[in-house]
Amino acid sequence: MPETYVHKFDTPTFKGEISVPLGLYIDGKWVDGSSGNKIDVINPSNGKLITKITEGSPKDVDLAVAAAQKAFDTTWGLHKNGFERARLLQKLGDLMEQNADKLAALEALDNGKTFNWARTTDIDHSIRCIQYYAGWADKILGQTIETSEAKLVYVRHEPIGVVAQIIPWNFPLQMMAWKIGPALATGCSVILKPSEFTPLTALFVAQLIHEAGFPAGSFNLINGYGHVVGQVLAEHNGIEKIAFTGSTLVGRKIMEASSKSNLKKVTLELGGKSPSIVFDDADLEQAVKWAAFGIYYNHGQCCCAGSRIFVHEKIYDQFMQRFTEHTKSLKVGDPFDPEVYQGPQVSQQQYDRILSYIKSGKEEGATIVTGGEPLGQEGYYIQPTIFTDVKPSMKIVREEIFGPVCVVIKFKDDDDIVAMANDTIYGLAASVFSQNVTRALSTAHKIRAGTVWVNTANMLYPQVPFGGYKQSGIGRELGEYALANYTAVKAVQVNLHLNLS
Amino acid sequence: MAQPVTINIAATGRKITVPTGLFINNEFVPSIDSQDTIQCINPATEEVICSVVAGSEKDIDVAVAAARKAYKTTWGKNVTGWERSRLLNKLADLIERDAQELAELETLNNGKPVKIARDFDIGDSVQCLRYYAGFADKIVGQSIEVDNKTKMAFTRHDPIGVCGQIIPWNYPINMWSWKVAPALACGCTVVMKPSEITPLTALKLSELIIEAGFPPGVVNTVPSLGSVGGAALSSHMDVDKVAFTGSTVTGRRIMEAAAKSNLKKVTLELGGKSPHIVFESADLDQAANWTGLGILYNTGQDCTAGSRLFVQDTIYDKFINILVEKFKQLKVTNGFDEEAGAGPVVSKMQYDKIFSYIEGGKQQGAKAVLGGEKRPGKGYFVDPTIFVDVKPDMKIARDEIFGPVLAVAKFSTEEEAIALANDTSYGLGAGLHSNDASQCMRVSQALEAGTVWVNQYNLLNNNVPFGGKKQSGRELGSYALEEYTSVKAVHWNYGEKLDWPL
């Protein structure tokens, strides 16, 4: 019988007890995994063990797929009409709202982001995302199309079937909402694999899904390692579609596994090395703040982080002065401290990786303006870091660091800047700062990225599509666009009186 | 005046307080310049329930001003789609919470059975509000490629503005939700004129508008005579759009007033004389059930009532016998009776009108094989009535009766059925029963109506559009949003300099 873990919080921003189930959630029940193995869940603010969760195995995946398919064929899919699916998602949104503080506390504990950021951005956005997709559930429309008076032709947008969803550790709850929202709204059955680093909020929300009344098998949760459970999901012949958010490296593996198994549909949200471009006619004060937000938000652990900051030479010195000052003012510390801006990075692995990039930056000859060192005796804290004097070939300029580390590059030419900004295998996002609308929009339209922010950064809304150009991904999440990821188009042609001779 | 009254519902022992003032700016107020009141009658007992304030033309001015102010400050483009969604969902939750109480009030004033009011009228209304809540943050326009080097163009779907909404007495709560939900979802503000016959639930719902948290002035409720409040809204220079459900006669007046004042947008849901066709291959028992639903649901007081029945000659006698037996089974009685399948008609005026059609039918030579006689005692009860041998030129075949009176005729070929069905000045609904799939397709394509039912009747869904041919606009579904949005195209030059002189 799977256990639950109770964590007692006594912090300045949250006090109380939260109970989290530790098993797998399959076919409407909490179960032990078939392997009996466990995965350690570590607190990134001190490196210590929080608890151990059940590790899923390939056999567990088979059970989940069977349960998901059964639900799809009997109690879920189109057997629950859009109004009913809407109602269930609304109930889930309500339950999440009632538990918003608890979810924020769990997220801060597990991921290391501050409680305040979690509460006001992650959790709020996640709730709105679920509510947004609840609103779509009874609005999945197809067309009727005129061909001739002899025929009736219409298009159905049917749910795809059993879908696998693999989510990352940087925005655990938010990524879960982005995935399950459109999938459940359209009537797909879901098998979710949270990140093995940050499973706690997903486990908590699985309880809420159960409480909301979703039929058994419509939603299943299997924790496990990417190379085990993730790989099995990508290869499984009983899964019609897989959605993955994570690194480009793993994204390739998933696409390859799909092509070698049953050609399941694949959508990918991968990495980025997004440019922030500050023109000489930008509102400097605001550009500094937004550019900082663009890289340091979530400790730099954002796929769309504006990690390459291009500054026009005319304002370079002023920008650097203010940007450095601003960067130094960001308080790094305990996630539950209300004064803190940035908590620890999520894991030892990420911590090591970021520090190794910083090392390579120094070795390749870049200059550290501020930061560059870890902080504290325990936990995975790293100072917000600025590199200058970089060359396009340097690793810190080409590769995604996924930490609070940016490179700042001088430019002088409007056309050249577009070339420099686009000089990357990635294409997830970009920010353009200028008060001249012609300049801002022309530049924005030339940048090859799925989201371009003008005079802002890192702002996402459930109703606005998000996704990557080039190697940043395939497909779009959010907005109405996400529905296309979970529906299959069927054209029905009814012959009224076209007779063959 | 304008103080709430407490109404005792004898049948359930419930006490309901009902506000009686005009609902403007989230307050219940007396008329600004009139002492007139409207008496609300219980159609099952003919007794007075209570009186409410009757809005005057000046009251409409006050309400419109309140709606305009809210539109410019706390609503309209000043509120996000997400917030509108949240408030509409909250309103839906509150109506669901109070469903039993609202149902009893609806039955008291309108006569329909309580469980139908609660499970259908109110159940559908709650779902309607939630459906449009789901649209509020999905009002999207287009971005359009014109010339990438020089300009971008896009459309905004802005709210139309201040909307006058005039609703009828046959489904007071349901019609209220059909109107209010899409208007609020799009960001419009509303001046609602409920029917003077059934204003009570609209006033009670106004209390929930406050409780849900809508800012003052977003929804205003002004019970008033059609010739006063309705006319004032239609001709008001500061109302951007009027939506009306009711008779064709009044619909024409509204369109005329709109044309003569400020060319406000008009949508109309008017009458019907909908044909119901039964082919020989139909499941006769089912067809009889749906026919019953089509003309007896809500005691025939339905704009889509299947009031002209056409039966194929080969099955005519058999079908009519089944039909008569079915109609006899329906219990038409006080709405608080658990067994009631239908209640009284809503008012003396309607009662007299229906019976005058019944008398006319007899005089013109139609034969009543069921009903057609008045009941003794109190209450505006009209028994299910079936006229056979009806000719197309008879008044009972041409005019909308709006009661449980069915006009039946025979046909032999499919072509004849279609011709008979389409021979009407209306085009709201139509139904057909057949087990021949190709026939179903052919006939449904040929019927000239905004809604065609195949092997069913009368059942609507919140996500399917509804409206008539020869009428304006559509309600329900995504189509309703178009009636409450105004499209603005923005052309934004960022690359083109103009040479001068030309």
Short mmCIF file of C-alpha atoms in Angstrom, two decimals, chain A residues 58-351:
data_model
loop_
_atom_site.label_atom_id
_atom_site.label_comp_id
_atom_site.label_asym_id
_atom_site.label_seq_id
_atom_site.Cartn_x
_atom_site.Cartn_y
_atom_site.Cartn_z
CA PRO A 58 8.00 -0.51 -17.83
CA LYS A 59 5.38 -2.88 -16.41
CA ASP A 60 3.68 0.03 -14.67
CA VAL A 61 3.60 1.90 -17.96
CA ASP A 62 1.84 -1.07 -19.58
CA LEU A 63 -0.77 -1.05 -16.82
CA ALA A 64 -1.31 2.67 -17.23
CA VAL A 65 -1.68 2.40 -21.00
CA ALA A 66 -4.26 -0.35 -20.61
CA ALA A 67 -6.19 1.69 -18.06
CA ALA A 68 -6.00 4.80 -20.22
CA GLN A 69 -7.23 2.95 -23.30
CA LYS A 70 -10.07 1.32 -21.39
CA ALA A 71 -11.20 4.68 -20.06
CA PHE A 72 -10.97 6.19 -23.53
CA ASP A 73 -13.15 3.40 -24.93
CA THR A 74 -15.79 3.46 -22.19
CA THR A 75 -15.99 6.35 -19.72
CA TRP A 76 -13.79 9.06 -21.21
CA GLY A 77 -13.02 10.22 -24.76
CA LEU A 78 -16.26 11.20 -26.43
CA HIS A 79 -18.24 9.13 -23.95
CA LYS A 80 -18.08 12.18 -21.73
CA ASN A 81 -19.41 15.12 -23.68
CA GLY A 82 -17.68 18.49 -23.80
CA PHE A 83 -19.90 20.03 -21.13
CA GLU A 84 -19.04 17.23 -18.72
CA ARG A 85 -15.32 17.47 -19.45
CA ALA A 86 -15.55 21.24 -18.94
CA ARG A 87 -17.23 20.76 -15.59
CA LEU A 88 -14.55 18.35 -14.36
CA LEU A 89 -11.75 20.70 -15.38
CA GLN A 90 -13.52 23.60 -13.68
CA LYS A 91 -13.78 21.56 -10.51
CA LEU A 92 -10.08 20.80 -10.72
CA GLY A 93 -9.37 24.53 -11.13
CA ASP A 94 -11.50 25.26 -8.07
CA LEU A 95 -9.67 22.64 -6.01
CA MET A 96 -6.30 23.99 -7.08
CA GLU A 97 -7.44 27.46 -6.09
CA GLN A 98 -8.48 26.23 -2.66
CA ASN A 99 -5.04 24.64 -2.22
CA ALA A 100 -3.00 27.41 -3.83
CA ASP A 101 -0.82 28.19 -0.82
CA LYS A 102 -0.03 24.52 -0.23
CA LEU A 103 0.90 24.04 -3.86
CA ALA A 104 3.21 27.07 -3.69
CA ALA A 105 4.90 25.75 -0.56
CA LEU A 106 5.43 22.31 -2.09
CA GLU A 107 6.81 23.85 -5.27
CA ALA A 108 9.24 26.04 -3.34
CA LEU A 109 10.36 23.09 -1.23
CA ASP A 110 10.85 20.76 -4.17
CA ASN A 111 12.16 23.09 -6.88
CA GLY A 112 13.86 25.87 -4.88
CA LYS A 113 11.97 28.80 -6.40
CA THR A 114 10.76 31.24 -3.78
CA PHE A 115 7.35 30.77 -2.19
CA ASN A 116 6.31 34.25 -3.33
CA TRP A 117 7.25 33.67 -6.95
CA ALA A 118 5.60 30.24 -6.87
CA ARG A 119 2.40 31.62 -5.38
CA THR A 120 2.04 34.69 -7.59
CA THR A 121 3.27 33.28 -10.90
CA ASP A 122 3.49 29.47 -11.14
CA ILE A 123 0.40 28.57 -9.14
CA ASP A 124 -1.81 31.42 -10.36
CA HIS A 125 -0.86 30.81 -13.98
CA SER A 126 -1.46 27.06 -13.58
CA ILE A 127 -4.95 27.60 -12.19
CA ARG A 128 -5.83 30.01 -14.97
CA CYS A 129 -4.47 27.59 -17.53
CA ILE A 130 -6.75 24.81 -16.27
CA GLN A 131 -9.70 27.22 -16.20
CA TYR A 132 -8.87 28.40 -19.71
CA TYR A 133 -8.88 24.86 -21.11
CA ALA A 134 -12.03 24.00 -19.17
CA GLY A 135 -13.62 26.70 -21.34
CA TRP A 136 -12.49 24.97 -24.53
CA ALA A 137 -13.81 21.51 -23.71
CA ASP A 138 -17.31 22.14 -25.12
CA LYS A 139 -16.03 24.16 -28.08
CA ILE A 140 -14.07 21.61 -30.12
CA LEU A 141 -15.43 22.53 -33.56
CA GLY A 142 -14.97 21.09 -37.00
CA GLN A 143 -16.17 22.47 -40.30
CA THR A 144 -18.95 21.57 -42.66
CA ILE A 145 -17.61 22.02 -46.16
CA GLU A 146 -19.47 22.61 -49.40
CA THR A 147 -18.57 20.21 -52.18
CA SER A 148 -21.79 19.61 -54.09
CA GLU A 149 -25.51 19.31 -53.40
CA ALA A 150 -25.14 15.56 -53.78
CA LYS A 151 -23.02 15.27 -50.66
CA LEU A 152 -22.86 16.26 -47.02
CA VAL A 153 -19.26 16.73 -45.92
CA TYR A 154 -18.18 17.54 -42.41
CA VAL A 155 -15.06 17.35 -40.32
CA ARG A 156 -14.82 15.95 -36.82
CA HIS A 157 -12.03 16.89 -34.42
CA GLU A 158 -11.80 13.72 -32.38
CA PRO A 159 -9.56 13.20 -29.36
CA ILE A 160 -6.38 11.38 -30.39
CA GLY A 161 -6.58 8.70 -27.70
CA VAL A 162 -3.97 7.75 -25.13
CA VAL A 163 -1.27 10.41 -24.81
CA ALA A 164 1.98 10.46 -22.88
CA GLN A 165 3.23 13.70 -21.38
CA ILE A 166 6.75 14.17 -20.02
CA ILE A 167 7.38 17.38 -18.12
CA PRO A 168 10.48 19.10 -16.74
CA TRP A 169 11.51 20.32 -13.32
CA ASN A 170 11.76 24.07 -13.92
CA PHE A 171 8.03 24.87 -13.65
CA PRO A 172 6.66 21.56 -12.37
CA LEU A 173 3.04 22.52 -11.75
CA GLN A 174 2.80 25.01 -14.59
CA MET A 175 4.13 22.48 -17.09
CA MET A 176 1.62 19.94 -15.79
CA ALA A 177 -1.22 22.41 -16.33
CA TRP A 178 -0.04 23.26 -19.85
CA LYS A 179 -0.08 19.58 -20.71
CA ILE A 180 -3.14 18.15 -19.01
CA GLY A 181 -5.33 21.20 -19.73
CA PRO A 182 -5.74 20.75 -23.49
CA ALA A 183 -5.36 16.96 -23.37
CA LEU A 184 -8.22 16.43 -20.92
CA ALA A 185 -10.33 19.18 -22.48
CA THR A 186 -10.31 17.37 -25.81
CA GLY A 187 -11.02 13.98 -24.21
CA CYS A 188 -7.62 12.30 -24.46
CA SER A 189 -6.51 9.90 -21.74
CA VAL A 190 -3.28 11.03 -20.14
CA ILE A 191 -0.19 9.32 -18.78
CA LEU A 192 1.93 11.96 -17.12
CA LYS A 193 5.59 11.52 -16.16
CA PRO A 194 6.73 14.37 -13.93
CA SER A 195 10.43 15.08 -13.57
CA GLU A 196 12.12 12.75 -11.11
CA PHE A 197 13.64 15.88 -9.54
CA THR A 198 10.33 17.62 -8.79
CA PRO A 199 7.41 15.20 -8.40
CA LEU A 200 5.67 16.65 -5.36
CA THR A 201 3.13 19.12 -6.80
CA ALA A 202 2.14 16.64 -9.51
CA LEU A 203 1.45 14.01 -6.84
CA PHE A 204 -0.63 16.50 -4.86
CA VAL A 205 -2.63 17.55 -7.91
CA ALA A 206 -3.25 13.91 -8.86
CA GLN A 207 -5.23 13.71 -5.61
CA LEU A 208 -7.25 16.74 -6.67
CA ILE A 209 -7.93 15.18 -10.06
CA HIS A 210 -9.26 12.16 -8.23
CA GLU A 211 -11.36 14.34 -5.94
CA ALA A 212 -12.76 16.32 -8.88
CA GLY A 213 -14.25 13.08 -10.21
CA PHE A 214 -12.31 12.32 -13.38
CA PRO A 215 -13.10 8.73 -14.43
CA ALA A 216 -10.54 6.08 -13.51
CA GLY A 217 -7.90 5.76 -16.21
CA SER A 218 -8.51 9.17 -17.79
CA PHE A 219 -5.48 10.50 -15.94
CA ASN A 220 -2.53 8.42 -14.76
CA LEU A 221 0.72 9.48 -13.11
CA ILE A 222 3.93 7.51 -13.26
CA ASN A 223 7.06 8.86 -11.68
CA GLY A 224 10.37 7.54 -12.90
CA TYR A 225 13.59 8.26 -14.72
CA GLY A 226 13.59 9.70 -18.20
CA HIS A 227 15.80 6.97 -19.59
CA VAL A 228 13.50 4.28 -18.16
CA VAL A 229 9.87 5.43 -18.01
CA GLY A 230 10.34 8.24 -20.51
CA GLN A 231 11.96 5.90 -23.02
CA VAL A 232 9.24 3.27 -22.60
CA LEU A 233 6.53 5.89 -23.15
CA ALA A 234 8.26 7.12 -26.31
CA GLU A 235 8.52 3.57 -27.68
CA HIS A 236 5.13 2.27 -26.59
CA ASN A 237 2.89 0.99 -29.37
CA GLY A 238 -0.25 1.67 -27.35
CA ILE A 239 0.38 5.40 -27.08
CA GLU A 240 -0.83 7.57 -29.93
CA LYS A 241 0.96 10.76 -29.09
CA ILE A 242 3.74 12.05 -26.90
CA ALA A 243 4.35 15.59 -25.67
CA PHE A 244 7.72 16.45 -24.19
CA THR A 245 9.23 19.54 -22.64
CA GLY A 246 12.91 19.43 -21.80
CA SER A 247 16.30 19.51 -23.41
CA THR A 248 16.88 19.38 -27.15
CA LEU A 249 19.10 16.35 -26.61
CA VAL A 250 16.31 14.31 -25.06
CA GLY A 251 13.79 15.71 -27.52
CA ARG A 252 15.74 14.06 -30.34
CA LYS A 253 15.64 10.71 -28.53
CA ILE A 254 11.90 10.92 -28.15
CA MET A 255 11.37 11.72 -31.80
CA GLU A 256 13.69 8.88 -32.79
CA ALA A 257 11.89 6.41 -30.53
CA SER A 258 8.55 7.47 -32.00
CA SER A 259 9.78 7.01 -35.52
CA LYS A 260 11.09 3.54 -34.70
CA SER A 261 7.95 2.39 -32.90
CA ASN A 262 4.47 3.37 -34.09
CA LEU A 263 5.07 6.85 -35.57
CA LYS A 264 3.18 8.38 -32.68
CA LYS A 265 2.56 12.10 -33.00
CA VAL A 266 5.27 14.16 -31.32
CA THR A 267 5.29 17.70 -29.95
CA LEU A 268 8.40 19.12 -28.37
CA GLU A 269 9.21 22.20 -26.32
CA LEU A 270 12.97 22.30 -26.12
CA GLY A 271 15.80 24.63 -25.29
CA GLY A 272 16.63 28.18 -26.17
CA LYS A 273 19.35 30.78 -26.22
CA SER A 274 17.06 33.73 -26.63
CA PRO A 275 18.37 37.18 -27.54
CA SER A 276 17.36 40.36 -25.73
CA ILE A 277 18.09 43.33 -27.97
CA VAL A 278 18.43 46.78 -26.41
CA PHE A 279 18.45 49.57 -28.99
CA ASP A 280 19.86 53.00 -28.25
CA ASP A 281 16.39 54.51 -28.17
CA ALA A 282 15.09 52.08 -25.57
CA ASP A 283 13.71 53.28 -22.26
CA LEU A 284 16.96 52.38 -20.51
CA GLU A 285 15.59 52.02 -17.01
CA GLN A 286 12.86 49.66 -18.16
CA ALA A 287 15.15 47.76 -20.52
CA VAL A 288 17.54 47.04 -17.68
CA LYS A 289 14.75 45.72 -15.50
CA TRP A 290 13.10 43.63 -18.18
CA ALA A 291 16.38 42.24 -19.50
CA ALA A 292 17.30 41.24 -15.94
CA PHE A 293 13.91 39.63 -15.47
CA GLY A 294 14.43 37.90 -18.79
CA ILE A 295 17.53 36.05 -17.57
CA TYR A 296 17.27 35.85 -13.79
CA TYR A 297 13.59 34.89 -13.47
CA ASN A 298 13.34 31.36 -12.10
CA HIS A 299 17.10 31.41 -11.50
CA GLY A 300 17.69 31.37 -15.25
CA GLN A 301 15.95 28.00 -15.49
CA CYS A 302 13.61 29.08 -18.28
CA CYS A 303 13.59 27.64 -21.76
CA CYS A 304 12.84 31.14 -23.04
CA ALA A 305 15.44 32.92 -20.88
CA GLY A 306 16.95 35.95 -22.59
CA SER A 307 20.48 34.72 -22.04
CA ARG A 308 22.20 36.67 -24.81
CA ILE A 309 21.80 40.39 -24.19
CA PHE A 310 22.71 42.63 -27.13
CA VAL A 311 23.19 46.30 -26.29
CA HIS A 312 23.67 49.12 -28.78
CA GLU A 313 27.12 50.65 -28.45
CA LYS A 314 25.74 54.16 -27.89
CA ILE A 315 24.18 53.15 -24.57
CA TYR A 316 26.38 50.20 -23.72
CA ASP A 317 28.29 51.79 -20.83
CA GLN A 318 25.19 53.24 -19.21
CA PHE A 319 23.32 49.98 -19.65
CA MET A 320 26.16 47.91 -18.17
CA GLN A 321 26.45 50.19 -15.20
CA ARG A 322 22.80 49.98 -14.32
CA PHE A 323 22.41 46.34 -15.28
CA THR A 324 25.36 45.32 -13.11
CA GLU A 325 24.02 47.33 -10.19
CA HIS A 326 20.61 45.76 -10.61
CA THR A 327 22.09 42.27 -10.85
CA LYS A 328 24.08 42.77 -7.67
CA SER A 329 20.95 43.89 -5.84
CA LEU A 330 19.15 40.58 -6.36
CA LYS A 331 19.02 38.75 -3.08
CA VAL A 332 19.86 35.06 -3.23
CA GLY A 333 18.80 32.86 -0.33
CA ASP A 334 16.21 30.64 1.27
CA PRO A 335 13.08 30.15 -0.84
CA PHE A 336 10.80 30.80 2.08
CA ASP A 337 12.37 34.14 2.97
CA PRO A 338 10.03 36.90 1.72
CA GLU A 339 12.96 39.20 0.89
CA VAL A 340 14.68 36.70 -1.40
CA TYR A 341 14.51 36.98 -5.19
CA GLN A 342 16.41 33.86 -6.15
CA GLY A 343 16.62 30.48 -4.47
CA PRO A 344 18.93 27.56 -5.22
CA GLN A 345 19.26 25.84 -8.59
CA VAL A 346 17.18 22.68 -8.74
CA SER A 347 19.80 19.95 -8.30
CA GLN A 348 23.44 19.01 -7.83
CA GLN A 349 23.59 18.07 -11.48
CA GLN A 350 22.37 21.47 -12.68
CA TYR A 351 24.59 23.26 -10.18
#
